Amino acid sequence: MLIPAPALDFNELPHTGVRCTAVVEIVRLPVLRDNYVFLLIEPAGSRAAVVDPAVAEPVAALLQHRGLELTVVLQTHHHHDHIGGTPELLARWPGTEVWAASSDQTRIPFQTRGLAGGDQLELFGRPVEVLSIPGHTSDHIAYYLPATAQEGAELFCGDTLFGGGCGRIFEGTPAQMLASLEQLAALPASTRVWCAHEYTETNLRFAITQDSENQALAERFELVKHQRALGEATIPSSIGLELATNPFLRCRQPALQMVSGAVDGADVLAEIRRRKDVF
């Protein structure tokens, strides 16, 4: 069931949900039960883009509060808690581009720019690379903003890679999910990971049952529990942190092979994912 998030005080966002950069400003909006919607705001400009708007109203309210024009919607996949707000935003801001996987035209029919893995784009002067990352859904994509002279790398990965976990495999295969996760794992370790749900604490609680000797994981879990007790977000993460603590990025490590009873990386992932599904 979709549950509205509490009303947001936009004057508080600079202290809780905004990261200001020399190139773009990234605003993290908590919506529904545990979703995050991300806005990318043009520096010293009046334009904004939004990633996976689950609902329209909080996005529209922030845009209006800041006097911004919505120009681009970036969709990672077709699930309703990622595209549910897009039609209303398009009605309010006609002419807004919608970027989405061209192979998912049927399920994201309002897309205006069909994309595929390897496509190179530009957003507010910043390069954007499209990554094909099937597994959670068959047509899932991610948006990667490589580092520039002024700014570090950013990854918007929807429901494929989470803090301490990965998405359920609804349409793909474990082999596809493993390949997608390893594609993301190969990005620079400093890359910030902006995933679409606040699942980190639950994910790490499970991860410790599978990778119990991992000291970095234990330390992260304690930090995350403290953050969540204070009501703080755990997103963004980083590729380096996920490599050290996320069992789904460690499927080729002996500790995970042993606990899963499998050797092949896809088989390890399949077993760990099966256990997480019933955790």
Coordinates of C-alpha atoms in Angstrom, one line a residue:
M1 CA 0.0 0.0 0.0
L2 CA 1.3 3.5 -0.8
I3 CA 1.4 5.7 2.3
P4 CA 1.9 9.5 1.9
A5 CA 5.0 10.8 3.6
P6 CA 4.7 13.6 6.2
A7 CA 4.5 17.2 4.8
L8 CA 7.9 18.6 4.1
D9 CA 9.3 21.9 5.3
F10 CA 11.4 23.0 2.4
N11 CA 13.2 25.5 4.6
E12 CA 14.6 22.5 6.5
L13 CA 15.8 20.6 3.4
P14 CA 19.3 22.3 3.3
H15 CA 20.0 20.7 6.7
T16 CA 18.4 17.3 6.0
G17 CA 18.0 16.4 2.3
V18 CA 20.0 18.7 0.1
R19 CA 23.5 18.4 -1.2
C20 CA 24.8 21.6 -2.9
T21 CA 27.5 21.2 -5.5
A22 CA 29.4 23.5 -7.9
V23 CA 27.7 21.8 -10.8
V24 CA 24.3 20.7 -9.8
E25 CA 22.3 20.6 -6.6
I26 CA 20.9 17.2 -5.6
V27 CA 17.8 17.3 -3.5
R28 CA 16.6 14.1 -1.8
L29 CA 12.8 14.0 -1.2
P30 CA 11.4 11.3 1.1
V31 CA 8.0 10.2 -0.2
L32 CA 5.5 7.4 0.5
R33 CA 6.6 4.8 3.0
D34 CA 10.3 4.6 2.2
N35 CA 10.9 6.0 -1.4
Y36 CA 13.3 8.7 -2.3
V37 CA 12.8 11.0 -5.3
F38 CA 15.8 13.0 -6.4
L39 CA 15.8 16.5 -8.0
L40 CA 18.8 17.8 -9.9
I41 CA 18.8 21.6 -10.1
E42 CA 20.7 23.6 -12.6
P43 CA 23.4 25.8 -11.0
A44 CA 22.5 29.5 -11.0
G45 CA 19.6 28.6 -13.2
S46 CA 15.9 28.0 -13.1
R47 CA 15.6 24.5 -14.5
A48 CA 15.3 21.1 -12.7
A49 CA 15.2 17.4 -13.5
V50 CA 13.6 14.7 -11.3
V51 CA 14.5 11.0 -11.0
D52 CA 11.7 8.5 -10.5
P53 CA 8.8 10.7 -9.2
A54 CA 6.7 8.3 -7.3
V55 CA 4.2 11.0 -6.5
A56 CA 3.8 14.5 -8.0
E57 CA 2.8 16.8 -5.1
P58 CA 6.0 17.0 -3.1
V59 CA 8.0 17.5 -6.3
A60 CA 5.7 20.2 -7.6
A61 CA 5.7 22.0 -4.2
L62 CA 9.4 22.1 -4.1
L63 CA 9.7 23.3 -7.7
Q64 CA 7.2 26.1 -7.0
H65 CA 8.9 27.0 -3.7
R66 CA 12.2 27.4 -5.5
G67 CA 10.7 29.0 -8.6
L68 CA 12.0 26.2 -10.8
E69 CA 10.8 24.8 -14.2
L70 CA 10.8 21.1 -14.6
T71 CA 12.4 20.2 -17.9
V72 CA 13.4 16.5 -17.6
V73 CA 12.1 13.3 -15.9
L74 CA 14.5 10.5 -15.6
Q75 CA 12.8 7.0 -15.2
T76 CA 14.8 4.0 -14.2
H77 CA 12.0 1.4 -14.6
H78 CA 8.3 1.1 -14.9
H79 CA 7.1 0.2 -11.4
H80 CA 4.3 2.5 -10.1
D81 CA 6.3 3.8 -7.1
H82 CA 8.7 5.2 -9.6
I83 CA 6.5 6.6 -12.4
G84 CA 3.3 7.3 -10.5
G85 CA 3.7 11.0 -10.3
T86 CA 5.0 11.6 -13.8
P87 CA 1.6 12.1 -15.6
E88 CA 0.6 14.8 -13.2
L89 CA 4.0 16.6 -13.5
L90 CA 3.7 16.5 -17.3
A91 CA 0.3 18.1 -17.0
R92 CA 1.7 20.9 -14.9
W93 CA 4.9 21.3 -16.9
P94 CA 4.0 20.6 -20.6
G95 CA 6.9 20.0 -22.8
T96 CA 9.0 18.2 -20.1
E97 CA 11.2 15.5 -21.6
V98 CA 10.8 12.0 -20.2
W99 CA 13.9 9.8 -20.4
A100 CA 13.3 6.0 -20.1
A101 CA 14.3 2.7 -21.7
S102 CA 13.1 2.5 -25.2
S103 CA 12.5 -1.2 -24.7
D104 CA 9.9 -0.3 -22.0
Q105 CA 7.8 1.9 -24.2
T106 CA 4.7 -0.1 -23.5
R107 CA 5.0 0.3 -19.7
I108 CA 6.3 3.8 -19.8
P109 CA 4.2 5.2 -22.6
F110 CA 4.7 8.9 -21.9
Q111 CA 8.5 8.7 -22.5
T112 CA 9.8 11.2 -25.1
R113 CA 13.4 10.0 -25.3
G114 CA 14.0 6.3 -25.6
L115 CA 17.3 5.2 -24.2
A116 CA 19.5 2.1 -24.2
G117 CA 22.7 1.1 -22.3
G118 CA 25.7 3.0 -23.7
D119 CA 23.8 6.2 -24.6
Q120 CA 25.5 9.4 -23.8
L121 CA 23.5 12.4 -22.7
E122 CA 23.9 15.8 -21.2
L123 CA 22.0 17.4 -18.3
F124 CA 22.6 21.0 -17.4
G125 CA 26.0 20.8 -18.9
R126 CA 26.9 17.6 -17.1
P127 CA 27.6 14.3 -19.0
V128 CA 25.2 11.5 -18.3
E129 CA 25.8 7.8 -19.2
V130 CA 23.0 5.3 -19.5
L131 CA 23.6 1.9 -18.0
S132 CA 21.5 -1.2 -18.8
I133 CA 21.1 -3.1 -15.5
P134 CA 18.4 -5.8 -15.9
G135 CA 17.4 -8.1 -13.1
H136 CA 14.9 -6.3 -10.9
T137 CA 13.0 -5.7 -14.2
S138 CA 14.0 -6.7 -17.7
D139 CA 14.4 -3.1 -18.9
H140 CA 15.9 -1.4 -15.8
I141 CA 18.4 1.4 -16.5
A142 CA 20.6 3.6 -14.4
Y143 CA 22.0 7.1 -14.9
Y144 CA 25.7 7.6 -14.2
L145 CA 27.2 11.1 -14.0
P146 CA 31.0 10.7 -14.3
A147 CA 33.2 12.9 -12.2
T148 CA 34.2 16.3 -13.5
A149 CA 36.9 18.7 -12.4
Q150 CA 34.3 20.3 -10.1
E151 CA 32.3 17.3 -8.9
G152 CA 32.4 13.7 -8.0
A153 CA 30.6 10.9 -9.8
E154 CA 26.9 10.2 -9.1
L155 CA 24.8 7.1 -9.7
F156 CA 21.0 7.0 -9.8
C157 CA 20.3 3.2 -9.8
G158 CA 16.6 2.9 -9.0
D159 CA 15.9 -0.5 -7.4
T160 CA 18.9 -2.5 -8.6
L161 CA 21.5 -1.6 -6.0
F162 CA 20.4 -0.6 -2.5
G163 CA 22.3 0.3 0.6
G164 CA 23.5 -3.1 1.8
G165 CA 21.4 -5.0 -0.6
C166 CA 19.8 -5.3 -4.1
G167 CA 16.3 -5.4 -5.6
R168 CA 14.2 -8.4 -5.8
I169 CA 14.5 -10.3 -9.1
F170 CA 11.0 -9.9 -10.6
E171 CA 11.7 -10.3 -14.3
G172 CA 15.4 -11.1 -14.8
T173 CA 17.6 -13.9 -13.8
P174 CA 20.3 -14.2 -11.0
A175 CA 22.9 -14.1 -13.8
Q176 CA 21.5 -10.9 -15.1
M177 CA 21.3 -9.3 -11.7
L178 CA 24.9 -10.3 -11.0
A179 CA 26.1 -8.8 -14.2
S180 CA 24.3 -5.6 -13.5
L181 CA 25.6 -5.3 -10.0
E182 CA 29.2 -6.1 -11.2
Q183 CA 28.8 -3.4 -13.8
L184 CA 27.9 -0.9 -11.1
A185 CA 30.7 -2.3 -8.8
A186 CA 33.2 -1.4 -11.5
L187 CA 32.4 2.3 -11.2
P188 CA 34.9 4.4 -9.2
A189 CA 34.8 3.7 -5.5
S190 CA 34.0 7.3 -4.7
T191 CA 30.8 7.3 -6.8
R192 CA 27.8 8.3 -4.7
V193 CA 25.0 5.8 -4.9
W194 CA 21.5 7.4 -4.9
C195 CA 19.1 4.4 -4.6
A196 CA 15.4 4.8 -4.5
H197 CA 14.5 3.3 -1.1
E198 CA 15.5 3.6 2.5
Y199 CA 16.1 -0.1 3.1
T200 CA 19.7 0.0 4.4
E201 CA 19.0 -0.9 8.1
T202 CA 16.9 -4.0 7.2
N203 CA 19.4 -5.0 4.5
L204 CA 22.4 -4.8 6.8
R205 CA 20.5 -6.7 9.5
F206 CA 20.2 -9.6 7.0
A207 CA 23.7 -9.1 5.6
I208 CA 25.3 -9.8 8.9
T209 CA 23.6 -13.2 9.0
Q210 CA 25.4 -14.1 5.8
D211 CA 28.7 -12.4 6.3
S212 CA 29.2 -12.5 10.0
E213 CA 33.0 -12.1 10.1
N214 CA 32.9 -8.9 8.0
Q215 CA 34.1 -6.2 10.4
A216 CA 33.3 -3.3 8.0
L217 CA 29.8 -4.6 7.7
A218 CA 29.4 -4.8 11.5
E219 CA 30.6 -1.2 11.9
R220 CA 28.4 0.1 9.1
F221 CA 25.3 -1.6 10.7
E222 CA 26.0 0.1 14.0
L223 CA 26.3 3.5 12.3
V224 CA 23.2 3.0 10.3
K225 CA 21.1 1.9 13.3
H226 CA 22.2 5.2 15.0
Q227 CA 21.4 7.2 11.9
R228 CA 17.9 5.7 11.6
A229 CA 17.2 6.2 15.3
L230 CA 17.8 9.9 14.7
G231 CA 15.6 9.8 11.7
E232 CA 18.5 10.5 9.3
A233 CA 18.8 9.2 5.8
T234 CA 21.4 6.6 4.9
I235 CA 21.4 7.6 1.2
P236 CA 23.7 8.4 -0.6
S237 CA 26.0 5.5 -0.1
S238 CA 29.1 4.9 -2.2
I239 CA 30.4 2.2 -4.5
G240 CA 33.4 1.6 -2.2
L241 CA 31.2 1.2 0.9
E242 CA 28.9 -1.2 -0.9
L243 CA 31.9 -3.3 -2.2
A244 CA 33.0 -3.7 1.4
T245 CA 29.7 -4.4 3.1
N246 CA 27.0 -5.5 0.6
P247 CA 26.7 -9.3 0.3
F248 CA 25.3 -9.0 -3.3
L249 CA 28.5 -7.3 -4.4
R250 CA 30.6 -10.0 -2.7
C251 CA 29.2 -13.1 -4.3
R252 CA 32.6 -14.2 -5.5
Q253 CA 34.2 -13.9 -2.0
P254 CA 34.9 -17.2 -0.2
A255 CA 32.9 -16.3 2.8
L256 CA 29.7 -15.9 0.8
Q257 CA 30.5 -19.0 -1.3
M258 CA 30.8 -21.0 1.9
V259 CA 27.7 -19.7 3.6
S260 CA 25.6 -20.1 0.4
G261 CA 26.9 -23.6 -0.4
A262 CA 27.6 -22.4 -4.0
V263 CA 30.7 -21.4 -6.0
D264 CA 29.4 -19.8 -9.2
G265 CA 28.6 -16.1 -8.6
A266 CA 25.1 -16.3 -10.0
D267 CA 24.3 -19.3 -7.9
V268 CA 25.6 -17.5 -4.8
L269 CA 23.5 -14.5 -5.5
A270 CA 20.4 -16.6 -6.2
E271 CA 20.7 -18.4 -2.8
I272 CA 21.4 -15.2 -0.9
R273 CA 18.6 -13.5 -2.6
R274 CA 16.3 -16.4 -1.9
R275 CA 17.1 -16.1 1.8
K276 CA 16.6 -12.4 1.8
D277 CA 13.2 -12.8 0.2
V278 CA 12.0 -14.7 3.3
F279 CA 14.0 -12.9 5.9

